[in-house]
Amino acid sequence: MALAVMLLNGASFHGGCCRHKVFLSLLGPLLSNSKLYSSYRRPGAEPQKKLSWQNADFSFKKGIDHLKTQLSLLRKETQDYLQGPGGHPLSHHLLEQTRVLWQFRSQEDLNKWVISSDVEIGGKSKVYIKLGRNNQAAFLYGTLNTEVPRDGETKYSGYCSMRSRPAVGSFNRKKYYDWSNFNTLYLRIRGDGRPWMVNIYTDPYFSHQKDDLYSYFMFTRGGPYWEEIKIPFSKFFFSSRGRVQDNQHPVWLDKVRTLGFTIGDKVNGPFQLEIDFIGLLNDRAHREEFAYETYDKNTPV
């Protein structure tokens, strides 16, 4: 302790510019044994001139700006909540027949979606997304390749997908889409004749339910004409980790996290899909609650 006092007194004697060097000399042995600093260097890599924690940007101004942004989002969320469901009056919510969720008119609209393929598991499929002609649609295209990676574990390959980013509220809180006022998914698309799978991801109550999703098929007819597709939510079936479950139940429309599209028809070659908009529809003529049997596995005798 006396040695530390002598070093600090010596640092103040030379001025404030040397104080941080003294602190680094004292904290060096502690940092070398912590996770913030590592003496390991990969072969061929240049030595680091700074410690890892020194590269962090501790900006007080950025912190204040971020706090102001989050508080403004919280204020808007509170105002929308007090005004009514979805930020609209209750009368508008009860009489609402259609709602547009996503439109693709700019790069900002495309940034709300994420694309992926079997490259993540070692596959060779490729997928891209860009704005369509006259910036009036999202143009999803690529090449499907069903060649299985030679890793000794993967048995199936050949898929590409497009998935919306999860909604985030103020202070990075989870937000959910409430679609309980509607009964049909409404899309305007133009495809090449290949089938797609529409996937709805809901918020899991338990960690082992993170791979649960609800799916249904979307068939495109190809050709130069646009088509409007209506898929009732009662048609979506429940699956987990790619396997359809025996115990089926309807979609939890009040806890929707993301929406996605997947192609995996085991046909090698190019594909393309144009999406004008994705919306919801309350079809009064559709009376079906659920299209599949719901029964108890162990029926009481």
Coordinates of N, CA, C and O in Angstrom, one line a residue, residues 118 125 144-147 155-160 194-195 262-269:
D118 N -28.4 -22.4 -46.7 CA -27.7 -23.5 -46.1 C -26.2 -23.3 -46.0 O -25.5 -24.2 -45.6
S125 N -26.0 -23.2 -51.5 CA -27.1 -22.4 -52.0 C -26.8 -20.9 -51.8 O -26.1 -20.6 -50.8
L144 N -30.6 -22.6 -55.7 CA -30.8 -23.6 -54.8 C -29.9 -24.8 -55.2 O -29.8 -25.2 -56.3
N145 N -29.1 -25.3 -54.2 CA -28.2 -26.4 -54.4 C -28.4 -27.4 -53.2 O -28.2 -27.1 -52.1
T146 N -28.8 -28.6 -53.6 CA -29.1 -29.7 -52.6 C -27.9 -30.5 -52.3 O -28.0 -31.6 -51.6
E147 N -26.7 -30.2 -52.7 CA -25.5 -31.0 -52.4 C -25.2 -30.9 -50.9 O -25.1 -29.8 -50.3
K155 N -27.3 -34.5 -43.2 CA -27.9 -35.4 -44.1 C -28.7 -34.7 -45.2 O -28.9 -35.3 -46.2
Y156 N -29.2 -33.5 -44.9 CA -30.0 -32.8 -45.9 C -29.5 -31.4 -46.0 O -29.0 -30.8 -45.1
S157 N -29.7 -30.9 -47.2 CA -29.3 -29.5 -47.5 C -30.1 -29.0 -48.7 O -30.8 -29.7 -49.4
G158 N -30.0 -27.7 -48.9 CA -30.7 -27.0 -50.0 C -31.9 -26.2 -49.5 O -33.1 -26.6 -49.7
Y159 N -31.7 -25.1 -48.9 CA -32.8 -24.2 -48.6 C -32.3 -22.7 -48.6 O -31.1 -22.5 -48.4
C160 N -33.2 -21.8 -48.8 CA -32.9 -20.4 -48.7 C -34.2 -19.8 -48.0 O -35.3 -20.2 -48.2
R194 N -42.5 -22.0 -58.3 CA -41.9 -22.9 -57.3 C -42.7 -22.7 -56.0 O -43.1 -21.6 -55.7
P195 N -42.9 -23.7 -55.2 CA -43.6 -23.6 -53.9 C -42.7 -23.0 -52.8 O -41.5 -23.3 -52.8
T262 N -39.5 -19.6 -46.8 CA -38.5 -20.5 -47.1 C -38.8 -21.3 -48.3 O -39.9 -21.8 -48.6
I263 N -37.7 -21.6 -49.1 CA -37.8 -22.4 -50.3 C -36.9 -23.6 -50.1 O -35.7 -23.4 -49.7
G264 N -37.4 -24.8 -50.3 CA -36.6 -26.0 -50.1 C -37.3 -27.2 -50.8 O -37.5 -28.2 -50.1
D265 N -37.6 -27.0 -52.1 CA -38.3 -28.1 -52.8 C -37.4 -29.1 -53.4 O -37.9 -29.9 -54.2
K266 N -36.1 -29.2 -53.0 CA -35.2 -30.2 -53.5 C -35.0 -30.2 -55.0 O -34.7 -31.2 -55.6
V267 N -35.1 -29.0 -55.6 CA -34.9 -28.9 -57.1 C -33.8 -27.9 -57.2 O -33.9 -26.7 -56.9
N268 N -32.7 -28.4 -57.8 CA -31.5 -27.5 -58.0 C -31.8 -26.5 -59.1 O -32.5 -26.8 -60.1
G269 N -31.3 -25.3 -59.0 CA -31.5 -24.3 -60.0 C -31.9 -22.9 -59.4 O -32.1 -22.8 -58.2

